[in-house]
Backbone as JSON, one array per atom type, in Angstrom:
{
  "sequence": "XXXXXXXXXXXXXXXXXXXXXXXXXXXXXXXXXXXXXXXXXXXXXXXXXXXXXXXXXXXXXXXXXXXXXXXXXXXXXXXXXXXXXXXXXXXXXXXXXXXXXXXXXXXXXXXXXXXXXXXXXXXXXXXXXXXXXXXXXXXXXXXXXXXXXXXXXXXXXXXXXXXXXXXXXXXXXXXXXXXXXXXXXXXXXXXXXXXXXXXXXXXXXXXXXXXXXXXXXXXXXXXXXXXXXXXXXXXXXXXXXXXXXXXXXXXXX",
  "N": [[-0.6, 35.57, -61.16], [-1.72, 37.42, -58.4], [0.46, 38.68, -56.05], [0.25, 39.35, -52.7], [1.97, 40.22, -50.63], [4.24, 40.39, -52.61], [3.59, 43.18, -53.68], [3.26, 44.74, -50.98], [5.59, 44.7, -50.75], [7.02, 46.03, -52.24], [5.13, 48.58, -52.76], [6.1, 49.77, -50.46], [8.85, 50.1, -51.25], [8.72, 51.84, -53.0], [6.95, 54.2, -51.65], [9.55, 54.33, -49.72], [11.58, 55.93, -51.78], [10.07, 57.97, -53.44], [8.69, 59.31, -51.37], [9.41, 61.92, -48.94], [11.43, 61.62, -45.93], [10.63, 62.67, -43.33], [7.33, 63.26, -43.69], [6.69, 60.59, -43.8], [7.31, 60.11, -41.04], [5.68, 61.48, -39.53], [3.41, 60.86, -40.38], [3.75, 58.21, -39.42], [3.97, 58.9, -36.65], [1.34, 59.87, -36.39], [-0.09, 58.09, -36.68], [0.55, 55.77, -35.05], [1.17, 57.07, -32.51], [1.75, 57.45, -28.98], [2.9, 55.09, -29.01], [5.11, 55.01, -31.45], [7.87, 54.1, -32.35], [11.07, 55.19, -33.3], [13.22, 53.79, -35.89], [16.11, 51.92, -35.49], [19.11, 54.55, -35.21], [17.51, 56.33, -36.69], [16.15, 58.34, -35.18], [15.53, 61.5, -34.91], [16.8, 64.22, -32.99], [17.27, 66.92, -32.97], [16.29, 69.9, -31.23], [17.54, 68.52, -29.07], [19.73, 67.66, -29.26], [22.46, 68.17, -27.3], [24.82, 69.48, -25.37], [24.34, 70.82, -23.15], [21.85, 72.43, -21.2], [18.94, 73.93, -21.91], [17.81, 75.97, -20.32], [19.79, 76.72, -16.93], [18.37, 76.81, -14.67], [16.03, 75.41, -13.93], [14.14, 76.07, -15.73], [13.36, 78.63, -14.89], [13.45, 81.19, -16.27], [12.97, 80.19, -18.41], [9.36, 80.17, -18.27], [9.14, 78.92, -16.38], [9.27, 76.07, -14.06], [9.18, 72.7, -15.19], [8.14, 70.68, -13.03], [6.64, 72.03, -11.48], [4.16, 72.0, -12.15], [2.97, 69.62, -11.85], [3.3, 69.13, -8.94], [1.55, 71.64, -8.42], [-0.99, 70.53, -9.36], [-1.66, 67.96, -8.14], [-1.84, 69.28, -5.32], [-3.84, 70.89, -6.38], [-5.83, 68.5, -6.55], [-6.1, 68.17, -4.03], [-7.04, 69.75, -2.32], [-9.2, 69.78, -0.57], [-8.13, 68.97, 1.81], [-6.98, 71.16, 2.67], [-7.2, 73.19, 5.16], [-8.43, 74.56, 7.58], [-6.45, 75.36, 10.5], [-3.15, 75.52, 8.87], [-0.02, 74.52, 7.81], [2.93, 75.66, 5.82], [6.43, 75.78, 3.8], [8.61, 77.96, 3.8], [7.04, 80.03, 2.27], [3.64, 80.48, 1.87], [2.3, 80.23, -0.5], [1.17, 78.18, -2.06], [-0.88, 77.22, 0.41], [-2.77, 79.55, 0.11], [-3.18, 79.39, -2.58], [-4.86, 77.14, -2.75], [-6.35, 76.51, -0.52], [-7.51, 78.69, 0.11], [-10.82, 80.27, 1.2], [-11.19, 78.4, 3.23], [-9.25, 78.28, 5.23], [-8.02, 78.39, 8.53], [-5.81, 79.52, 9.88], [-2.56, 80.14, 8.86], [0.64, 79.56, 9.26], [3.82, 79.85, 9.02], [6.55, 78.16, 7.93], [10.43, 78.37, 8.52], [13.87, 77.7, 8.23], [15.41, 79.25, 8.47], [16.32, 82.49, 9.38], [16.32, 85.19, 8.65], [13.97, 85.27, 6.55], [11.95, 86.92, 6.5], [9.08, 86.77, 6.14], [8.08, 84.12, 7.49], [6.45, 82.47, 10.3], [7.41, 81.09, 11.67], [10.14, 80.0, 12.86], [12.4, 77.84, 12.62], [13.88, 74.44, 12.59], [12.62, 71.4, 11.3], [13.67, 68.91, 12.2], [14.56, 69.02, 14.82], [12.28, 70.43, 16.55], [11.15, 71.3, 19.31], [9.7, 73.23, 20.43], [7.17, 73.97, 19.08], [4.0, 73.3, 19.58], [2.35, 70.08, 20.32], [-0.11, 68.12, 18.0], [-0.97, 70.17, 16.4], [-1.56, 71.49, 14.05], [-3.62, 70.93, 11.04], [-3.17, 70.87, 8.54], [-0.24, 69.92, 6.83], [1.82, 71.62, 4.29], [4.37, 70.04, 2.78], [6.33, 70.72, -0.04], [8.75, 69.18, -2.17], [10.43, 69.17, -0.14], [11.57, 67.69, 2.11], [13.53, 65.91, 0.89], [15.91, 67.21, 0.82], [16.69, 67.91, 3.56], [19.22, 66.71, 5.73], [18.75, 64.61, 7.93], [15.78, 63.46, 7.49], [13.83, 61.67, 8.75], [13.52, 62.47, 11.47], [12.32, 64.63, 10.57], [10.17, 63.88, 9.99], [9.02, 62.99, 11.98], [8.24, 64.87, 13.56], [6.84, 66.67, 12.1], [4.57, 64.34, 12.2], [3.45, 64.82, 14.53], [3.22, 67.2, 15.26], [1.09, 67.16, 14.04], [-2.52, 67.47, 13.74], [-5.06, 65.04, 15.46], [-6.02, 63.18, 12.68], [-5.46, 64.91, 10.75], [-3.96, 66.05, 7.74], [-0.94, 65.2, 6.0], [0.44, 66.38, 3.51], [2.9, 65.82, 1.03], [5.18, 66.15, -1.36], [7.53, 65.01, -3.8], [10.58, 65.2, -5.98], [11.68, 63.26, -8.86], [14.15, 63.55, -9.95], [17.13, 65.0, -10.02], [18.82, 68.11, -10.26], [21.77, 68.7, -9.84], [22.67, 70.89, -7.36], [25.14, 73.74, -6.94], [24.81, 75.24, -4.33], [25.88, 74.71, -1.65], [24.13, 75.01, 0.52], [21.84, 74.77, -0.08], [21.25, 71.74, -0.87], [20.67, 68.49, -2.1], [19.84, 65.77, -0.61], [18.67, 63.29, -0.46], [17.19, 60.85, -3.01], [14.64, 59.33, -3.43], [12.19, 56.8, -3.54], [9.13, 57.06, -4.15], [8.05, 54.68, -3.29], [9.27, 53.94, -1.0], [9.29, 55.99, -0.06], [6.85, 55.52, 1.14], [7.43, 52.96, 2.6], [8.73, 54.54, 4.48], [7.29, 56.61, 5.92], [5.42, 55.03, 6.66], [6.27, 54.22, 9.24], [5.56, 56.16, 11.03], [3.31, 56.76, 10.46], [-0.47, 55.19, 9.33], [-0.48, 52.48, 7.66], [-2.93, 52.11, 5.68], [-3.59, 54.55, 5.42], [-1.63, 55.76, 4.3], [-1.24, 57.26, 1.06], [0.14, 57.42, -2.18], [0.61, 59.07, -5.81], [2.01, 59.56, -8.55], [3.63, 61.25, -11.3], [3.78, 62.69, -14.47], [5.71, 61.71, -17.34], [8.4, 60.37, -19.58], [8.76, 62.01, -21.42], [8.38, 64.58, -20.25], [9.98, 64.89, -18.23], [12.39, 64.85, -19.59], [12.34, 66.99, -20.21], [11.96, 68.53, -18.09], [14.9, 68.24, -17.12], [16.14, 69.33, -18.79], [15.82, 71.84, -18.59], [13.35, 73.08, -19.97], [11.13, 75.31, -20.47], [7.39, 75.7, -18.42], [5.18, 76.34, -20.31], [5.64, 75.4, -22.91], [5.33, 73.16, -23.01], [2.43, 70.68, -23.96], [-0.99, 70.39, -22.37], [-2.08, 67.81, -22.86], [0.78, 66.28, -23.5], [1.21, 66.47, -20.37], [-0.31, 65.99, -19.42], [-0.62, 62.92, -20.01], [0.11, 59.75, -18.46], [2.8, 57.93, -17.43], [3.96, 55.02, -14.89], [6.39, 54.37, -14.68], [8.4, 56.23, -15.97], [8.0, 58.97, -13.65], [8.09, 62.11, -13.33], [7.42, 63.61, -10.49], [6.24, 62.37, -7.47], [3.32, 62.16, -5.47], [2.39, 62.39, -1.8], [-0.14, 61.43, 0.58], [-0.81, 61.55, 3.65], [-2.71, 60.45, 6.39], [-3.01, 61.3, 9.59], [-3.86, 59.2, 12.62]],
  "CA": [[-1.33, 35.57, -59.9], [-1.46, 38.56, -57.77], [1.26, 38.45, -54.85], [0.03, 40.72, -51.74], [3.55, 40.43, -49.68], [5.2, 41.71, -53.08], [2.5, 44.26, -53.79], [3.41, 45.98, -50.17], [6.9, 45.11, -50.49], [7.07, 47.38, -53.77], [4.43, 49.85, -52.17], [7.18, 50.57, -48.92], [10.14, 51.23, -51.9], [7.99, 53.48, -53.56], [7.17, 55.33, -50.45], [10.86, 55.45, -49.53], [11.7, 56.42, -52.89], [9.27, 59.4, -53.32], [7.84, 60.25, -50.13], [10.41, 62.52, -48.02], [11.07, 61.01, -44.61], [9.63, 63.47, -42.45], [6.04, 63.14, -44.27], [6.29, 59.12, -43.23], [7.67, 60.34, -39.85], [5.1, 62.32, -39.42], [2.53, 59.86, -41.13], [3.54, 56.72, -38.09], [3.22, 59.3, -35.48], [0.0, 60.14, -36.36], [-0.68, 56.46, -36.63], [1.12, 55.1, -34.1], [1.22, 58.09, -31.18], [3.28, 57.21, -28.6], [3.82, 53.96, -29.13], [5.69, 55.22, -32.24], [9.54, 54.11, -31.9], [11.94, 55.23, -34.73], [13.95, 52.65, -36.46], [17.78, 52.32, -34.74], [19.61, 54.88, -36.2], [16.55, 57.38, -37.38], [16.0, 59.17, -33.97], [15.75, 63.16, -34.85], [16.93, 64.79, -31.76], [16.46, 68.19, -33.24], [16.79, 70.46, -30.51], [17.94, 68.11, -27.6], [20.92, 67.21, -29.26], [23.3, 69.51, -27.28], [25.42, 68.75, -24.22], [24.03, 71.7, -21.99], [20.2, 72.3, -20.78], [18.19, 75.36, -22.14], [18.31, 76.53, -19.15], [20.17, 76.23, -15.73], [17.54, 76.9, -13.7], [15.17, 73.99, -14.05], [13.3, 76.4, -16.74], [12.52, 79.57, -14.57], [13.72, 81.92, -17.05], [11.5, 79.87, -19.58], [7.71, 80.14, -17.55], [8.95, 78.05, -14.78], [9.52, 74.74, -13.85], [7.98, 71.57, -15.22], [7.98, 69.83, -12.06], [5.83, 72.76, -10.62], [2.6, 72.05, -13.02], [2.41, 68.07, -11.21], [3.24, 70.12, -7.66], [-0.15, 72.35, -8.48], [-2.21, 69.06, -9.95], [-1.67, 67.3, -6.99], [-2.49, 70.3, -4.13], [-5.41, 71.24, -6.85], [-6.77, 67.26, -6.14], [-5.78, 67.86, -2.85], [-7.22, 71.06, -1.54], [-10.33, 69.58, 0.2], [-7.67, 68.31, 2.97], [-6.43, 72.49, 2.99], [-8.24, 73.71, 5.84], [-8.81, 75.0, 9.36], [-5.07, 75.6, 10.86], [-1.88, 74.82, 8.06], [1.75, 74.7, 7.74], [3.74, 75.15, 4.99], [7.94, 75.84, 4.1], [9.34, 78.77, 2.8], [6.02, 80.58, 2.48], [2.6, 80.18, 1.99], [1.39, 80.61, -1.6], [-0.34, 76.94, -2.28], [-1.92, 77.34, 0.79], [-3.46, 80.69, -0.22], [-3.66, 79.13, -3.74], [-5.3, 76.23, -2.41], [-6.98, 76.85, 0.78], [-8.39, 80.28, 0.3], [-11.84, 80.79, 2.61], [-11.04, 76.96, 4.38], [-8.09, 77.96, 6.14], [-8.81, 80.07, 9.42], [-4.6, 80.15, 10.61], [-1.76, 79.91, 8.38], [1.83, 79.71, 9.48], [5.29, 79.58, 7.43], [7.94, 77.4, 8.88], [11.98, 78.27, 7.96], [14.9, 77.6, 9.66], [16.47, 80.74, 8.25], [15.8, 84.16, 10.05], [16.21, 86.43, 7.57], [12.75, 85.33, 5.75], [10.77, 87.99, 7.29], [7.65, 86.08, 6.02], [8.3, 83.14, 8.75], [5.86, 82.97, 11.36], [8.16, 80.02, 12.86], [11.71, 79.63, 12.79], [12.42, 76.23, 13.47], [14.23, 73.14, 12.43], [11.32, 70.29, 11.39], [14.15, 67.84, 13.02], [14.6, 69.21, 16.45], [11.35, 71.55, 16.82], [10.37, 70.74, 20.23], [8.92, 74.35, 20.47], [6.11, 73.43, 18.2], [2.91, 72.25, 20.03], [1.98, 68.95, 19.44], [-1.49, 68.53, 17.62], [-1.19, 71.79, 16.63], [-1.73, 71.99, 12.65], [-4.8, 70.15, 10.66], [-2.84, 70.22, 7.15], [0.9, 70.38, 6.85], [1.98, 71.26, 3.24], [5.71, 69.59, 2.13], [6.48, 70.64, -1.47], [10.02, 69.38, -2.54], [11.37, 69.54, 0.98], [12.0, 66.46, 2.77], [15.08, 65.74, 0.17], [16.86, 68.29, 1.25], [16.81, 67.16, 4.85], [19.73, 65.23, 5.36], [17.64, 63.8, 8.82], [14.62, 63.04, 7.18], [13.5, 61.02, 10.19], [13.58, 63.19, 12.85], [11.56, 65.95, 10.35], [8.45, 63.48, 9.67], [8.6, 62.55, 13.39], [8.21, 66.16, 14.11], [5.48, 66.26, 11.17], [3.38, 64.25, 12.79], [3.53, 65.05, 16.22], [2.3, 68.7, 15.26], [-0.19, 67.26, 13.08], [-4.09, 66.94, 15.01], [-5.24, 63.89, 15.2], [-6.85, 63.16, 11.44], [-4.78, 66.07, 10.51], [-3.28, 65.81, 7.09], [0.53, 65.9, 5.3], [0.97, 66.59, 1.74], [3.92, 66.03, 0.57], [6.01, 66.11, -2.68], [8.9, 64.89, -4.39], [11.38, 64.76, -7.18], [12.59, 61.48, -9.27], [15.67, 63.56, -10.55], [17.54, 66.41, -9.65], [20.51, 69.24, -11.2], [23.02, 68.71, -8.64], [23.1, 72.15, -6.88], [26.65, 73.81, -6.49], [25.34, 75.79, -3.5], [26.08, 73.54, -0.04], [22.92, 75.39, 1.8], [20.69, 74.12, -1.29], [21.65, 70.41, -1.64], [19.68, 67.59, -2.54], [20.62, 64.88, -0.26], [17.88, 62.21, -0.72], [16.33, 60.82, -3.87], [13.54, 58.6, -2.75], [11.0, 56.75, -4.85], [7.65, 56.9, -3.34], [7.74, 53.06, -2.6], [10.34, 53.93, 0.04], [8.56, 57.01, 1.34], [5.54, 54.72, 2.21], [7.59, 52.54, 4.31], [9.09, 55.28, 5.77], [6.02, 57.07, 6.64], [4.64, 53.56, 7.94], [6.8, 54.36, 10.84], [5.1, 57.36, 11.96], [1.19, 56.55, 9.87], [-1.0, 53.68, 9.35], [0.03, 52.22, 6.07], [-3.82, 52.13, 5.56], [-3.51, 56.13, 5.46], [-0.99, 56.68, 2.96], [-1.97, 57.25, -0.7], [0.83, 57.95, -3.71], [0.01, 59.15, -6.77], [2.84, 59.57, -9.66], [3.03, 62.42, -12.26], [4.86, 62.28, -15.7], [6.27, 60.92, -18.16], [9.4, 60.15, -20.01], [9.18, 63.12, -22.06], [7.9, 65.59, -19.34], [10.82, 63.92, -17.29], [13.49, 65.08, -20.36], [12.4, 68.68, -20.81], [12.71, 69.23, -16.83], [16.08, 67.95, -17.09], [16.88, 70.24, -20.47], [15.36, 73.66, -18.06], [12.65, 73.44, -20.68], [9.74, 75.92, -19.4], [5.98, 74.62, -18.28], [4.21, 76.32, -21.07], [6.07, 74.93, -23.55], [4.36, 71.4, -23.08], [0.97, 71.07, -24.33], [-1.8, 69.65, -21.63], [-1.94, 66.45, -23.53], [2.1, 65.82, -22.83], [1.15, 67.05, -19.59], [-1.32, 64.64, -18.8], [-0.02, 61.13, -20.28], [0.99, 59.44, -16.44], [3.76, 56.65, -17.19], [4.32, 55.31, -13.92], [8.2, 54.14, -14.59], [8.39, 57.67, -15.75], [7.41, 59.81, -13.45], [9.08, 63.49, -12.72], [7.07, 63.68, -8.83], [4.94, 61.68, -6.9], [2.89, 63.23, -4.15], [2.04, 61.51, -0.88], [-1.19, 62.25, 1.29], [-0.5, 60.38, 4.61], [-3.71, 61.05, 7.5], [-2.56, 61.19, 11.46], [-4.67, 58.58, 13.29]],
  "C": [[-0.89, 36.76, -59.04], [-0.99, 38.21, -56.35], [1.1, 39.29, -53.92], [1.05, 40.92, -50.91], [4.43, 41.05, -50.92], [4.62, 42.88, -53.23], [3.47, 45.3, -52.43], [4.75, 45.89, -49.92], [7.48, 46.49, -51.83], [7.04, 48.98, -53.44], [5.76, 50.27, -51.46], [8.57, 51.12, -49.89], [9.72, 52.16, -52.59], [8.17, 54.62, -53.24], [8.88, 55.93, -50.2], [11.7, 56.09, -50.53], [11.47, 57.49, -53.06], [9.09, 60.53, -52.72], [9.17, 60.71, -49.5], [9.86, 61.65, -46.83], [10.49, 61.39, -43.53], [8.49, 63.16, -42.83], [5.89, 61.78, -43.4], [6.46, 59.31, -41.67], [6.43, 60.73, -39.72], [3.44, 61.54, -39.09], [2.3, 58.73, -39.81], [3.68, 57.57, -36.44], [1.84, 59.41, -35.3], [-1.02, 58.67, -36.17], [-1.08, 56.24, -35.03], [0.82, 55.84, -32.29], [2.18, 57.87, -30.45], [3.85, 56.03, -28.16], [4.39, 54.26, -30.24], [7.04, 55.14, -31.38], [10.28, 54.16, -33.18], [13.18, 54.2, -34.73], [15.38, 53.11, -35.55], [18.57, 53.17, -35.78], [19.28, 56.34, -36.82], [15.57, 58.56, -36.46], [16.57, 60.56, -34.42], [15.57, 63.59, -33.77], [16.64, 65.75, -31.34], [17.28, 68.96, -31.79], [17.87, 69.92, -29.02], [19.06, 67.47, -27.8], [22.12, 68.52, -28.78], [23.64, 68.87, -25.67], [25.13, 69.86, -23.14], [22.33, 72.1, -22.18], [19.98, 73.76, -21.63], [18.27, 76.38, -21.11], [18.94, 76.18, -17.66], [19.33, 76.2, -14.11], [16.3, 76.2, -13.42], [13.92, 75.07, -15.17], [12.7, 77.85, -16.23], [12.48, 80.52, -15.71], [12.44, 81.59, -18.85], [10.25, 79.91, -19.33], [7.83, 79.37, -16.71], [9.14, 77.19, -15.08], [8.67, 73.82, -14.35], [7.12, 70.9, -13.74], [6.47, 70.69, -11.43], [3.93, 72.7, -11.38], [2.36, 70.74, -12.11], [2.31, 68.55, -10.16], [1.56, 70.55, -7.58], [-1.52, 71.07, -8.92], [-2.21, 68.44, -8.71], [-1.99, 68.31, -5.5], [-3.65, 70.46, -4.98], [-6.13, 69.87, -6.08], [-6.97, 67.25, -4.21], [-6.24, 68.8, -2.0], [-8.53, 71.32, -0.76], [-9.9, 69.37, 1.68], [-6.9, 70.04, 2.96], [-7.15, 73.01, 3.87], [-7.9, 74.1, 7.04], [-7.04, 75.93, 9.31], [-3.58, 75.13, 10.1], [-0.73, 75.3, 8.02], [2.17, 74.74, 6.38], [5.19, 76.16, 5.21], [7.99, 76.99, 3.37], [8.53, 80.11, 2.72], [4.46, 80.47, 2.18], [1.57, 80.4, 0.89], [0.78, 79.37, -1.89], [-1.21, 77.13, -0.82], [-2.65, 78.67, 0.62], [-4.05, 79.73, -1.21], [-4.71, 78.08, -3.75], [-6.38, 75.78, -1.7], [-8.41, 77.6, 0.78], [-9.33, 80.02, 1.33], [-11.49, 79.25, 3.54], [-9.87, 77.16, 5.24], [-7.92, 79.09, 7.08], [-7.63, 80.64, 10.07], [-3.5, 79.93, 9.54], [0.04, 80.18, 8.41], [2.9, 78.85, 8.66], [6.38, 79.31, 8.72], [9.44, 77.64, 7.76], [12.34, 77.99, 8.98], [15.78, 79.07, 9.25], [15.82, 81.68, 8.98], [15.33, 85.25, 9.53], [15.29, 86.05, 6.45], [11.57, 86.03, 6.78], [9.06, 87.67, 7.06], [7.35, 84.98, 6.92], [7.2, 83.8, 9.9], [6.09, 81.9, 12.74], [9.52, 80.39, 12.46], [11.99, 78.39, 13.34], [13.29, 75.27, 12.11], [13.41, 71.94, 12.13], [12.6, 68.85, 12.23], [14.6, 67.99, 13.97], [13.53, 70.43, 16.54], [10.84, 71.57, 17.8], [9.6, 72.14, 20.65], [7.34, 74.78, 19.91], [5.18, 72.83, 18.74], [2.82, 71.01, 19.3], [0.3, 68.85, 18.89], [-2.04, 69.77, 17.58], [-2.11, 72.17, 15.32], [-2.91, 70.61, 11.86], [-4.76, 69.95, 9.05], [-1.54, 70.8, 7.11], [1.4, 70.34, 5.74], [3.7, 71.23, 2.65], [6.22, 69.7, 0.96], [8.2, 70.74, -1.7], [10.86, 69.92, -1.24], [12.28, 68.84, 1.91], [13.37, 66.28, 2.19], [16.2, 66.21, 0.33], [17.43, 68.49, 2.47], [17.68, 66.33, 4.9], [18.67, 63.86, 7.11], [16.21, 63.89, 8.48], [13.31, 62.53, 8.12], [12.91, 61.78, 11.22], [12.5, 64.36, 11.99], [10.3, 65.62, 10.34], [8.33, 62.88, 10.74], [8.23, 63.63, 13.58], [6.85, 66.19, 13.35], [4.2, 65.7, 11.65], [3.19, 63.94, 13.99], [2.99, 66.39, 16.56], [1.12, 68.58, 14.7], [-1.5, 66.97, 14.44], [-4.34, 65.78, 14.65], [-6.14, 63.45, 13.68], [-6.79, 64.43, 10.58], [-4.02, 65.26, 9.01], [-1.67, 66.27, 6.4], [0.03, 65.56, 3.95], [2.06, 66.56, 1.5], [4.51, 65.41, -0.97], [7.23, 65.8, -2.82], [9.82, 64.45, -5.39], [11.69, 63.35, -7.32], [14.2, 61.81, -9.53], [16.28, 65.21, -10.52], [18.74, 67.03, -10.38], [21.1, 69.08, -10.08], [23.43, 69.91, -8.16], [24.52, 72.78, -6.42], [26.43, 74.72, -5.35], [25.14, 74.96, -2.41], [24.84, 73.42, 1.12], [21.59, 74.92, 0.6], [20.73, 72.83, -2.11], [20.81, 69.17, -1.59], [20.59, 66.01, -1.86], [20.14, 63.26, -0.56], [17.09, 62.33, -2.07], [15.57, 59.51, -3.84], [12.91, 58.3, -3.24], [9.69, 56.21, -3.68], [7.41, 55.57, -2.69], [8.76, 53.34, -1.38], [9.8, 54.91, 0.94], [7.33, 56.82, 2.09], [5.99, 54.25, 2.82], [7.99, 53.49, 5.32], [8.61, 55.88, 6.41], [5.25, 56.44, 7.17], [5.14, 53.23, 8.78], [5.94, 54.83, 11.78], [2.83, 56.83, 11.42], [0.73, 54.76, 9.98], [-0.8, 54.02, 8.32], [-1.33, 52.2, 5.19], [-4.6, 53.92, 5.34], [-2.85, 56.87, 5.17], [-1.22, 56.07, 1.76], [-0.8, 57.84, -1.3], [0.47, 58.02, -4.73], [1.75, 59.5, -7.5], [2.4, 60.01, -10.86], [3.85, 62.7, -12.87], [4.7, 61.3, -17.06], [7.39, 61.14, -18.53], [9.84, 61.65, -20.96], [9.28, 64.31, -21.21], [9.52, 65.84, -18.6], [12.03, 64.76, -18.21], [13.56, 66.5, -20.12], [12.15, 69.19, -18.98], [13.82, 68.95, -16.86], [16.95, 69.1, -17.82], [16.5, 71.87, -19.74], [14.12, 74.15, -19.31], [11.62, 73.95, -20.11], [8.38, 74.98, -19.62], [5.42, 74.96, -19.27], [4.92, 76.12, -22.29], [5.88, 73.21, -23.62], [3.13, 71.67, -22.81], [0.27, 70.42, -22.66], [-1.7, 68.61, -22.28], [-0.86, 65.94, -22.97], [1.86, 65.83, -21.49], [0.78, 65.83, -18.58], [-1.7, 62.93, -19.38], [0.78, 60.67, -18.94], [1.65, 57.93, -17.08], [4.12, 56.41, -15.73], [5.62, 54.44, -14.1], [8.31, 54.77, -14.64], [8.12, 58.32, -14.93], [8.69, 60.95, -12.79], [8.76, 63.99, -11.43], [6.4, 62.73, -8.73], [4.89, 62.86, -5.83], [2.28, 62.03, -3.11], [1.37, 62.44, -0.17], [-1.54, 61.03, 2.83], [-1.88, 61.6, 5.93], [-3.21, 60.81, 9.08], [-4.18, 60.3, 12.0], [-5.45, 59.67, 14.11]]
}
């Protein structure tokens, strides 16, 4: 009588018999995708077995940062709220990149001096120099964290914003621990925390998070692995336990 449980118990020593293990590897990815999980034990690490990153610079040296492809996905979805009068830190290339003909003023907020591109100098947590209802989209990328008064910067935030004025803002799940003191990462914040804390200053009815990643995406910013070195596909699988940013789009009453 023909036994179909020994039949494919036979078949599977065959296979591991014959077939090289890569081929079957290969074989239950293609199956499987990424629910594929290798047996305990049979995890090829391949390149990421190594106790120091590719690079130290979150990947500039490789085509840039991962983090900075979810950054641009999230201002791309977002660049209908880029308009009229905007703010952003450091200097002002998403709103160019972003903006273009919708944006009729554009000023660059530091607190340093010596960025000769600044068309503020200011503090976002004591700015009282800063009209209020001044700006009609204020763009935050990866900045807040770095703030150790957080508080006092998204009070300021939206106190310049116009009324129905929007913030954008961004931010990491996981950071390289910076060794310089003027570039330190004081807060790491998971978007469920930066809604209540922006439901100080907003109506909770007028902030939106979105979350951008995955687990792998998430590894190879960690490793300084560059952006074009992950396909679109990896790119655009969204785990939300994973995620390497969220972005928050909070509206001023």
């Amino acid at each position: 009588m023909f036994d179909l449980n020994q039949y494919k118990l036979r078949t599977k020593i065959l296979l591991r018999k014959f077939v090289p293990d890569g081929a079957i590897r290969r074989f239950k990815i293609f199956k499987y995708g990424a629910d594929y999980v290798p047996a305990v034990g049979k995890i090829n690490f391949g390149d990421l077995r190594r106790m120091k990153p590719m690079s130290h610079d979150f990947g500039y040296v490789r085509g840039g940062p991962v983090d900075r492809y979810y950054i641009e996905k999230f201002l791309l979805n977002s660049s209908s709220d880029i308009k009229g009068t905007v703010l952003e830190v450091g200097d002002n290339k998403y709103t160019n990149d972003y903006g273009k003909q919708s944006v009729i003023k554009s000023d660059i907020l530091d607190v340093n001096r010596e960025n000769k591109k600044a068309t503020i100098i200011a503090d976002l947590t004591d700015a009282g120099h800063i009209p209020s209802n001044t700006y009609d989209c204020i763009i935050l990328t990866h900045v807040i964290s770095m703030i150790y008064d957080y508080a006092s910067a998204l009070r300021t935030v939206h106190r310049i914003l116009k009324p129905s004025g929007v913030l954008l803002l961004t931010s990491g799940v996981g950071f390289k621990i910076h060794q310089n003191p003027n570039c330190d990462i004081h807060w790491n914040i998971s978007d469920i925390c930066f809604k209540k804390i922006l439901g100080e200053f907003f109506s909770a009815d007028r902030i939106t998070t979105n979350r951008f990643g995955n687990i792998f995406t998430f590894a190879c910013f960690l490793y300084g692995i560059g952006r074009k070195e992950i396909s679109e596909k990896e790119y655009n699988f969204n785990d939300i336990d994973y995620p390497v940013i969220f972005g928050v789009r909070a509206v001023k009453d």
